[in-house]
Coordinates of C-alpha atoms and ligand atoms in Angstrom, one line a residue:
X1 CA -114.2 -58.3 23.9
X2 CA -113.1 -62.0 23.9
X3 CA -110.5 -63.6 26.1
X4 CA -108.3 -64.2 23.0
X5 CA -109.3 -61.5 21.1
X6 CA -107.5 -59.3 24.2
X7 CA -104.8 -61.5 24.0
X8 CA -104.0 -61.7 20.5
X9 CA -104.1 -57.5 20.7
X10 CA -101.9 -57.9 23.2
X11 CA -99.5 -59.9 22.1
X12 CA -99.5 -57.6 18.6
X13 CA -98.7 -54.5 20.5
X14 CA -95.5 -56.4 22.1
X15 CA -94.5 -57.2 19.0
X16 CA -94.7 -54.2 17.5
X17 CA -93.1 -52.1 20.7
X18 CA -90.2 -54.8 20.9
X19 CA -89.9 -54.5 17.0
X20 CA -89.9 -50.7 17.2
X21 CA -87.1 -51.1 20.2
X22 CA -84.9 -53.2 17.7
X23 CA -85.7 -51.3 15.1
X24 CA -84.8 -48.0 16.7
X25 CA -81.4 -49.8 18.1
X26 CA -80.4 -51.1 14.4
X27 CA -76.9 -52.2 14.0
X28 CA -74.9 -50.0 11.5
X29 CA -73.4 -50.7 8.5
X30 CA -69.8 -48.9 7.9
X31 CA -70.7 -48.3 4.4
X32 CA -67.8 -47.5 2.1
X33 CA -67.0 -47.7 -1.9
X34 CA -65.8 -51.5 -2.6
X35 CA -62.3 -50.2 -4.2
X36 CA -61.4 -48.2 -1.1
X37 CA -58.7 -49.6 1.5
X38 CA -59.6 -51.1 4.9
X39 CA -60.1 -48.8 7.3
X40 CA -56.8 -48.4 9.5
X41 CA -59.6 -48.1 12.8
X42 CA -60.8 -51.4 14.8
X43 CA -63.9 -51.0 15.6
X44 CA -64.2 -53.7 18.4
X45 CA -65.1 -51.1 21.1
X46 CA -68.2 -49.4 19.5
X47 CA -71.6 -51.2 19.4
X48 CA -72.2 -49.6 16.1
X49 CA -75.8 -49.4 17.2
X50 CA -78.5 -46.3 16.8
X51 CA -78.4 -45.5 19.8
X52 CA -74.7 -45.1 20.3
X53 CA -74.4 -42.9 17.3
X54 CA -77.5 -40.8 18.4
X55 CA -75.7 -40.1 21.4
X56 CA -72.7 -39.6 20.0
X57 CA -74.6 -36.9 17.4
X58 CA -75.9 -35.1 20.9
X59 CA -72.8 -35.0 22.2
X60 CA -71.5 -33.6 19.5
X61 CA -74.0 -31.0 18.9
X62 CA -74.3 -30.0 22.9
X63 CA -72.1 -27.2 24.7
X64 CA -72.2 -29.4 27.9
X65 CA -68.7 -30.7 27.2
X66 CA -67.5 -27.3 27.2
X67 CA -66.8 -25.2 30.7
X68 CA -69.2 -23.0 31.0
X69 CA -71.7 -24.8 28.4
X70 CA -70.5 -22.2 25.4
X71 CA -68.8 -24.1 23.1
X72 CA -69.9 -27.6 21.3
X73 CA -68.0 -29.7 18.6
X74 CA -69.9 -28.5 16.5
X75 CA -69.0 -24.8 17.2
X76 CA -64.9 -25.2 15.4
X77 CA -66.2 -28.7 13.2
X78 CA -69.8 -27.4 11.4
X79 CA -71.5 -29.9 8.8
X80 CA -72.1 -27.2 5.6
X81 CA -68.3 -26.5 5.2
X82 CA -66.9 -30.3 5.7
X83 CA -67.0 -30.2 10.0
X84 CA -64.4 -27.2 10.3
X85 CA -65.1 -23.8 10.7
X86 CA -64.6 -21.0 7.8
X87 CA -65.3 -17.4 9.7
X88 CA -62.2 -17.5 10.7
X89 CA -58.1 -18.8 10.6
X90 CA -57.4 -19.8 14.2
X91 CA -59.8 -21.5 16.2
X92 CA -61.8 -20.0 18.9
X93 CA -62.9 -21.3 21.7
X94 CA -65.1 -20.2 25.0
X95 CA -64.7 -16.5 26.0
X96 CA -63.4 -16.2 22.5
X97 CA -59.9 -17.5 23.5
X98 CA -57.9 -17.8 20.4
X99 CA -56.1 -21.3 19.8
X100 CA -52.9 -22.0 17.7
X101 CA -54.1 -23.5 14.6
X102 CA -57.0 -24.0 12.3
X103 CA -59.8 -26.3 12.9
X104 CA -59.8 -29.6 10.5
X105 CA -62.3 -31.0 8.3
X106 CA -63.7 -34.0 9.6
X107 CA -64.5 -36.7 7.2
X108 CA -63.5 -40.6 6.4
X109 CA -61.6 -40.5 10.0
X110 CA -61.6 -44.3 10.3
X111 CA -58.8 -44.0 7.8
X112 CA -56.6 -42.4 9.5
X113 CA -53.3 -43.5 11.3
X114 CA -53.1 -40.5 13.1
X115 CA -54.7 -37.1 14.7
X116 CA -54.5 -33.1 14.3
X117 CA -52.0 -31.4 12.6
X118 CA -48.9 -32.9 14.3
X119 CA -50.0 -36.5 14.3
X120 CA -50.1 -35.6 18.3
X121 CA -53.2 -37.8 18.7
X122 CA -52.9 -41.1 18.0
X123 CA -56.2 -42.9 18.7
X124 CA -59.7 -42.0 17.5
X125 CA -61.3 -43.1 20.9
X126 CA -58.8 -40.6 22.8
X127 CA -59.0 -37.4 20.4
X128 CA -62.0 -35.8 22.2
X129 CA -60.2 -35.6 25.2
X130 CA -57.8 -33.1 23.9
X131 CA -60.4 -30.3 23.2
X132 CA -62.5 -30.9 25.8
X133 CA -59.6 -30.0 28.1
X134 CA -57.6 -28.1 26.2
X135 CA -57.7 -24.3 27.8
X136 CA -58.4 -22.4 24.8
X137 CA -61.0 -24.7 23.2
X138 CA -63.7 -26.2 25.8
X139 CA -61.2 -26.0 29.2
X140 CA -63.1 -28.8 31.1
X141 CA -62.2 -32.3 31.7
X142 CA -63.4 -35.4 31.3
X143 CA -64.6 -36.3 34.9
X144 CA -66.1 -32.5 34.9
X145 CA -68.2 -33.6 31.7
X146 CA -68.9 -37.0 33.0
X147 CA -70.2 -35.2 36.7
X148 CA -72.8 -33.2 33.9
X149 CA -73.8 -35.8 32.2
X150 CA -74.8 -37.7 35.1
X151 CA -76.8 -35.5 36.7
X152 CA -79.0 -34.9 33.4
X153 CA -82.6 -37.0 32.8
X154 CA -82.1 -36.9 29.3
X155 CA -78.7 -38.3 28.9
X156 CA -79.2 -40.8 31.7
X157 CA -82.1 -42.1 29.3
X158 CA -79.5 -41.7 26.0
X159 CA -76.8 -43.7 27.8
X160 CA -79.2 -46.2 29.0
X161 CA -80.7 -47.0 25.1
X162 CA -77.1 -47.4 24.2
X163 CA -75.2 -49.3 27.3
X164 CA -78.2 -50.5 28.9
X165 CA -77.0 -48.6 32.1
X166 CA -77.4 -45.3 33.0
X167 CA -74.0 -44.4 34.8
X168 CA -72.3 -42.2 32.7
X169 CA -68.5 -43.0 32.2
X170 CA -65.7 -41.4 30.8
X171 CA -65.2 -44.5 28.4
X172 CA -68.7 -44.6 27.0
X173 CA -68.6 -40.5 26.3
X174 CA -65.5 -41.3 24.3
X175 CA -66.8 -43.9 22.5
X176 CA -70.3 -42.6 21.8
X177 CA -68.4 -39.5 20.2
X178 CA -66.5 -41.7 18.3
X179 CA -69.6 -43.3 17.1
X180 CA -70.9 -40.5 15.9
X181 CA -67.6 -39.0 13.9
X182 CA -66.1 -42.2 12.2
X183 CA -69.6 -42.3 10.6
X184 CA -68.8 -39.2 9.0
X185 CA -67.9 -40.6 5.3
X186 CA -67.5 -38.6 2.3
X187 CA -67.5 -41.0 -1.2
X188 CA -70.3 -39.7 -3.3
X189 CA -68.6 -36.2 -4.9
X190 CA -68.8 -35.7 -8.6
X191 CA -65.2 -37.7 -8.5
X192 CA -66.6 -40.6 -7.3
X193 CA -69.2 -40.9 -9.7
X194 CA -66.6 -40.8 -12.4
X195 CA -64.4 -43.1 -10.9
X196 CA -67.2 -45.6 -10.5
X197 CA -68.6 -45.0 -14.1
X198 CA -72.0 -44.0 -13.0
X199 CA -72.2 -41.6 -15.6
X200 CA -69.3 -41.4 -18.5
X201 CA -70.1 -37.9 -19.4
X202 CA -70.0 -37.1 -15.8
X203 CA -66.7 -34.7 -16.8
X204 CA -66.0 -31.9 -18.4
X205 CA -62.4 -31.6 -20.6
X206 CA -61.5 -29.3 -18.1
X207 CA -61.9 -31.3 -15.3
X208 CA -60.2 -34.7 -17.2
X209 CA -57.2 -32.1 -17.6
X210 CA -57.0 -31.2 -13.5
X211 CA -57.4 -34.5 -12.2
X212 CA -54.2 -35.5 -15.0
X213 CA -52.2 -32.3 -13.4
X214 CA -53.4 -32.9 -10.4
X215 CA -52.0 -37.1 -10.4
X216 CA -48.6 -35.2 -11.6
X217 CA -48.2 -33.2 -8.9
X218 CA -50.6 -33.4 -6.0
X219 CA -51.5 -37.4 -6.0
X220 CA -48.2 -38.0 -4.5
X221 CA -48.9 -36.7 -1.0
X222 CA -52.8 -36.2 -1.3
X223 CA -53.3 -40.1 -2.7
X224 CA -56.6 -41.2 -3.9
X225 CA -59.3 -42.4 -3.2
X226 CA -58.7 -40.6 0.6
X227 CA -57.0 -37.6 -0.8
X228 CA -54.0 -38.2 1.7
X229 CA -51.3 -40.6 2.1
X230 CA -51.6 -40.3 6.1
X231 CA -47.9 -38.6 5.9
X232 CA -46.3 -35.8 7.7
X233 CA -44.2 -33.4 5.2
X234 CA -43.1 -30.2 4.8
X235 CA -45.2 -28.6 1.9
X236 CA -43.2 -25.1 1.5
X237 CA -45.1 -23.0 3.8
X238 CA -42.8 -20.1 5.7
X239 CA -42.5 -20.6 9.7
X240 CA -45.1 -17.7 11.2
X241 CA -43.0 -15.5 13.4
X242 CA -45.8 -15.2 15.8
X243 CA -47.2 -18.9 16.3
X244 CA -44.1 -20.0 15.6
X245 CA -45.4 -23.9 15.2
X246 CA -43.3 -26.5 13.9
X247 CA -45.3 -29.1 13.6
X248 CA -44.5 -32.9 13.9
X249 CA -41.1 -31.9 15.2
X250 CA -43.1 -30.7 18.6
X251 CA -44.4 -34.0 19.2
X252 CA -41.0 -36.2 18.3
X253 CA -38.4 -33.7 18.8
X254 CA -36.6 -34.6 16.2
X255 CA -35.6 -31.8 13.7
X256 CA -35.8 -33.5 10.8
X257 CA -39.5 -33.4 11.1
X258 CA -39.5 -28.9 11.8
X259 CA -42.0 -27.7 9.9
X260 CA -43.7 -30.6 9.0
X261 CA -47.6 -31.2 8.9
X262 CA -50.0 -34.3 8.2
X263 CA -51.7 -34.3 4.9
X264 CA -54.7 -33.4 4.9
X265 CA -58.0 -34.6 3.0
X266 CA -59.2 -32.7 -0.1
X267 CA -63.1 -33.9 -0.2
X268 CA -64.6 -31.4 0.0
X269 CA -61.9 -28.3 0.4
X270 CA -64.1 -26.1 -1.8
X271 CA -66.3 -25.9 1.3
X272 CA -63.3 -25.6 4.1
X273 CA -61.5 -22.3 3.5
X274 CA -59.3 -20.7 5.0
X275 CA -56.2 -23.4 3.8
X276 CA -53.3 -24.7 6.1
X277 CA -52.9 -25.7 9.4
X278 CA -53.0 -21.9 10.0
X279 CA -56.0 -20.9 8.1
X280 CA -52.8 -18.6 5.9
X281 CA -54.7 -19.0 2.4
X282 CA -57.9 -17.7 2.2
X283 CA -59.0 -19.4 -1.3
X284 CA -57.7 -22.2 -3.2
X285 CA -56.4 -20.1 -5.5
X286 CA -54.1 -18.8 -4.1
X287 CA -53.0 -22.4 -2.5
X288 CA -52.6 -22.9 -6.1
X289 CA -50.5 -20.1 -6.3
X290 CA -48.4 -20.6 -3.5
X291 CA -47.3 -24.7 -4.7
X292 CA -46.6 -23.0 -8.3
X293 CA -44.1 -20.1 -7.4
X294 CA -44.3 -20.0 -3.7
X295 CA -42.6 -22.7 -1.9
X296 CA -40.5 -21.6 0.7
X297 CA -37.3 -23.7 0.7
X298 CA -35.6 -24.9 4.2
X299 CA -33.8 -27.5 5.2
X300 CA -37.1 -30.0 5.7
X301 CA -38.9 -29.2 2.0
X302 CA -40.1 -32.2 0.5
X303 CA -38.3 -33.3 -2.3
X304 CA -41.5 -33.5 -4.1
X305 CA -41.5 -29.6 -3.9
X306 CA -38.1 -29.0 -4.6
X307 CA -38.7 -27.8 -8.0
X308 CA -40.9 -24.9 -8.7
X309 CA -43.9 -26.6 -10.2
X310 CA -44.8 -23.3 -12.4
X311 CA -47.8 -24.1 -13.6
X312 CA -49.8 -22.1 -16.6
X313 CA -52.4 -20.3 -16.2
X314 CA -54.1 -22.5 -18.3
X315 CA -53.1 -25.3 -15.7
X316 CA -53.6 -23.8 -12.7
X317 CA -57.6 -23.1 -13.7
X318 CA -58.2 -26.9 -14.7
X319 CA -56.5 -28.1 -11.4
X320 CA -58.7 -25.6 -9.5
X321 CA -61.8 -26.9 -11.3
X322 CA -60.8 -30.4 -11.0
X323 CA -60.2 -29.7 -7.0
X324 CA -64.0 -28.5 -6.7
X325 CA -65.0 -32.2 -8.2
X326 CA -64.5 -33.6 -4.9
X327 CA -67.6 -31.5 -3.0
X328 CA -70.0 -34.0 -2.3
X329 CA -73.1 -32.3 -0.9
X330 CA -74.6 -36.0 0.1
X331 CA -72.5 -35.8 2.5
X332 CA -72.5 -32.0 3.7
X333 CA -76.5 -31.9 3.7
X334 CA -76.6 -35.4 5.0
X335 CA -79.3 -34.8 7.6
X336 CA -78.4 -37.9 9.5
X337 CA -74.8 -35.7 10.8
X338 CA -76.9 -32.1 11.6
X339 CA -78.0 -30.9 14.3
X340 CA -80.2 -33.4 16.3
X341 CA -83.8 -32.0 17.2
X342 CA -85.0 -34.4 19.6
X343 CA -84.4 -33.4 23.2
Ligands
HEC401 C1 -62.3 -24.5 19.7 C2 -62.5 -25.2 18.5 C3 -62.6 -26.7 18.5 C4 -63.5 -27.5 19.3 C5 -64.5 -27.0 20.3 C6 -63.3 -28.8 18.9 N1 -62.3 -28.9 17.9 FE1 -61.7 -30.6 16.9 N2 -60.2 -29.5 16.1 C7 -59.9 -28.2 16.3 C8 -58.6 -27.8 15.8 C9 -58.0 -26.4 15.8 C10 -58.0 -29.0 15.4 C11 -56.6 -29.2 14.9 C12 -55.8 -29.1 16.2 C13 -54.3 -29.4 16.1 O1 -53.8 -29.8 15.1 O2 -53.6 -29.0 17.1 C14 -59.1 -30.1 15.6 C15 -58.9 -31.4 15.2 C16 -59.9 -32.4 15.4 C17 -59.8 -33.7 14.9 C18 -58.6 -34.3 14.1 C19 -59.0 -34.6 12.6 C20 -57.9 -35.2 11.8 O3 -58.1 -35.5 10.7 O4 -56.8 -35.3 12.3 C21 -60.9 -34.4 15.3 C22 -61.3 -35.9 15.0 C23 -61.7 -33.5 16.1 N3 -61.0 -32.2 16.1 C24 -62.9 -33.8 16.7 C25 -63.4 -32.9 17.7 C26 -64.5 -33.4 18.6 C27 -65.1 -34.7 18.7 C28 -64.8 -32.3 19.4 C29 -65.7 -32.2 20.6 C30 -65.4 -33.1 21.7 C31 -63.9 -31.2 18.9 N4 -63.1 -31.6 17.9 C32 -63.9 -29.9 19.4 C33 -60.8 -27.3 16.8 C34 -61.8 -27.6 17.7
HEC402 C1 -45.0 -33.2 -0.4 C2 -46.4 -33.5 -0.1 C3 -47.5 -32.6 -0.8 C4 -47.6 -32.3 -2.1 C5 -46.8 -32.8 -3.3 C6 -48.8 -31.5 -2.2 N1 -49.3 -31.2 -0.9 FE1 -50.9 -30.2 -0.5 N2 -50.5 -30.3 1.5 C7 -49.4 -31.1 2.0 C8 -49.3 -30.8 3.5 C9 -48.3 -31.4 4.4 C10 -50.4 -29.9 3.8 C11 -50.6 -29.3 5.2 C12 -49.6 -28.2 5.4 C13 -49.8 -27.3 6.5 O1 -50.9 -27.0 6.9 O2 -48.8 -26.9 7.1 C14 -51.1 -29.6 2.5 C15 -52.2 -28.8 2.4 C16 -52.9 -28.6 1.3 C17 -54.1 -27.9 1.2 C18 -54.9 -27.2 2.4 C19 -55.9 -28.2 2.9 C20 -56.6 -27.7 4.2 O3 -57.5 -28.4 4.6 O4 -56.2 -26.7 4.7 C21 -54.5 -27.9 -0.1 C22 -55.8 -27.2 -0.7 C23 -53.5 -28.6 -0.9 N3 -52.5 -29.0 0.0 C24 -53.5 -28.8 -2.2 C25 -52.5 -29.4 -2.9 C26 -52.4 -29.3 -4.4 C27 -53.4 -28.7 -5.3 C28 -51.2 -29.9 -4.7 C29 -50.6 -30.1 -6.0 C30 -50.4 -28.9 -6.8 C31 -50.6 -30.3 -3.4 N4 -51.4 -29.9 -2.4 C32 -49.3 -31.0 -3.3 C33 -48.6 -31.9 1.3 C34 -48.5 -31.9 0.0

């Protein structure tokens, strides 16, 4: 073989190596429909690179974070039903320790202005830090996961690709998790293809009908396009004698916010039973039910609940079909948020 011949191979295979290097750490777009609001995150901290988010995704997926390596994210926040779990009401956590409240759906998080039920989390970057130390959910700490991660070959290599530097740090777990979960976007439900016109017939009566009760009476508190207005109220629900949570008022202390919760998200809530921050309602019927004839009224109620809504039956099966519109299984089966194979 030629001098040049070698050379020009040569020079080829770089290419193509370096290329695959770029390609493999692409920069990532934060993809989201035109009509939506800014997101409320800044997202000066993250390199929004492949590799971060791969890392992020292992993190995510990996018991490490945990104690004694049992529980994962993913174990309370699983793709198929939105990123929160469904077998059961309160969250469990290693050596089946029982927490306070019920896990959350994860989804379109750069959007929000605040964290968990109470708000009690204000900052995307911090919010892993709260399970991973709390006692009844992972009951480590960060410097314990960061000892871990540092003495394992693979994430060495993962934080390497994404920082180029191996020393695992606090900061870069946080923000590699954060990577990974404000990617977690949900716009492509049957709603949002009728919203963008993509196909007229898209609807069914019965559905035109829920989404008109539902702007009535729901829209209020759980706005469009996000499906929350990022606000703390009292929605009817009776204090539980046992947990005895009050919500927002535990992080403020002021009284006027007892028994208040964040509004949650409705992508998706086919998928994410059981319903409130207790996991009370087992099926959205009967959270139907309940905002029809069962608010419970204390001092706190919303005044947007003050009046029995009393729906008809009639009413109460188009909102329910209207509420299943907003599953969008690009998202749950989206196999760029499962579980990551590569090890
Ligand atoms: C043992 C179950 C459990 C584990 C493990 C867990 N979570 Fe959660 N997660 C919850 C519960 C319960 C809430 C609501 C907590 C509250 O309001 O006090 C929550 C809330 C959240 C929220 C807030 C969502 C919102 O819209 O406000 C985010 C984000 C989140 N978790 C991410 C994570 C990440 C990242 C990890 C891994 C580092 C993790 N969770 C591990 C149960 C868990
Ligand atoms: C005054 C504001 C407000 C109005 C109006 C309102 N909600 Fe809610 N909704 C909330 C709050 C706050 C929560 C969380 C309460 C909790 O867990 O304690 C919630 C929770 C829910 C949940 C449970 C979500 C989950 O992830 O567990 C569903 C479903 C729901 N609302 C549907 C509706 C429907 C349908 C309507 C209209 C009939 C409606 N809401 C009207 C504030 C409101």
């Amino acid at each position: 073989m030629s001098k040049t011949i070698k050379f020009s191979l040569c020079s080829v295979l770089i290419i193509l190596c370096s290329s695959f290097l770029v390609l493999k750490n692409k920069t990532l777009i934060f993809d989201y429909p035109e009509y939506w609001p800014k997101p409320h995150y800044d997202f000066s901290k993250l390199s929004m690179s492949e590799n971060e988010f791969q890392l992020g995704r292992q993190l995510f997926y990996d018991p490490i974070l945990s104690k004694d390596q049992s529980i994962s994210c993913a174990s309370c926040h699983l793709q198929a039903t939105g990123f929160t779990h469904v077998d059961h009401d309160l969250s469990h956590g290693i050596e089946g320790r029982i927490g306070r409240r019920n896990s959350m759906a994860l989804m379109n998080l750069a959007w929000n202005t605040s964290f968990m039920w109470d708000g009690g989390v204000n900052h995307i970057e911090l919010q892993a830090l709260a399970p991973i130390s709390s006692k009844n959910e992972m009951d480590s700490s960060l410097k314990e996961v960061v000892d871990k991660l540092n003495t394992s070959r693979k994430y060495k290599s993962l934080f390497y690709n994404s920082y180029q530097d191996s020393l695992v740090t606090g900061q870069k777990t946080l923000l590699a998790l954060t990577q990974f979960i404000v990617m977690l976007n949900s716009y492509n439900s049957k709603y949002d293809k009728f919203i963008r016109n993509e196909d007229i017939d898209i609807f069914t009566q019965q559905e035109k009908n829920g989404l008109i009760i539902f702007k009535k009476n729901c829209a209020s508190c759980h706005t469009e396009p996000l499906f929350t207005n990022n606000e703390f109220h009292n929605n009817g629900l009776k204090l539980d004698p046992y947990i005895k949570d009050y919500g927002r008022m535990q992080i403020t202390n002021n009284p006027e916010d007892s028994l208040k919760f964040k509004v949650p998200t409705l992508r998706n809530i086919q998928f994410t039973p059981p319903y409130m921050h207790d996991g009370r309602f087992e099926t959205l019927k009967a959270v139907i039910t309940h905002y029809s004839s069962g608010i419970s009224h204390s001092t706190t109620l919303s005044e947007r609940l003050k009046n029995n809504l009393d729906l008809t039956h009639k009413e109460k099966v188009d909102l329910l079909v209207f509420l299943r519109t907003l599953t969008d299984t690009d998202f749950l089966f989206n196999n760029r948020f499962s579980y990551p194979y590569i090890n």
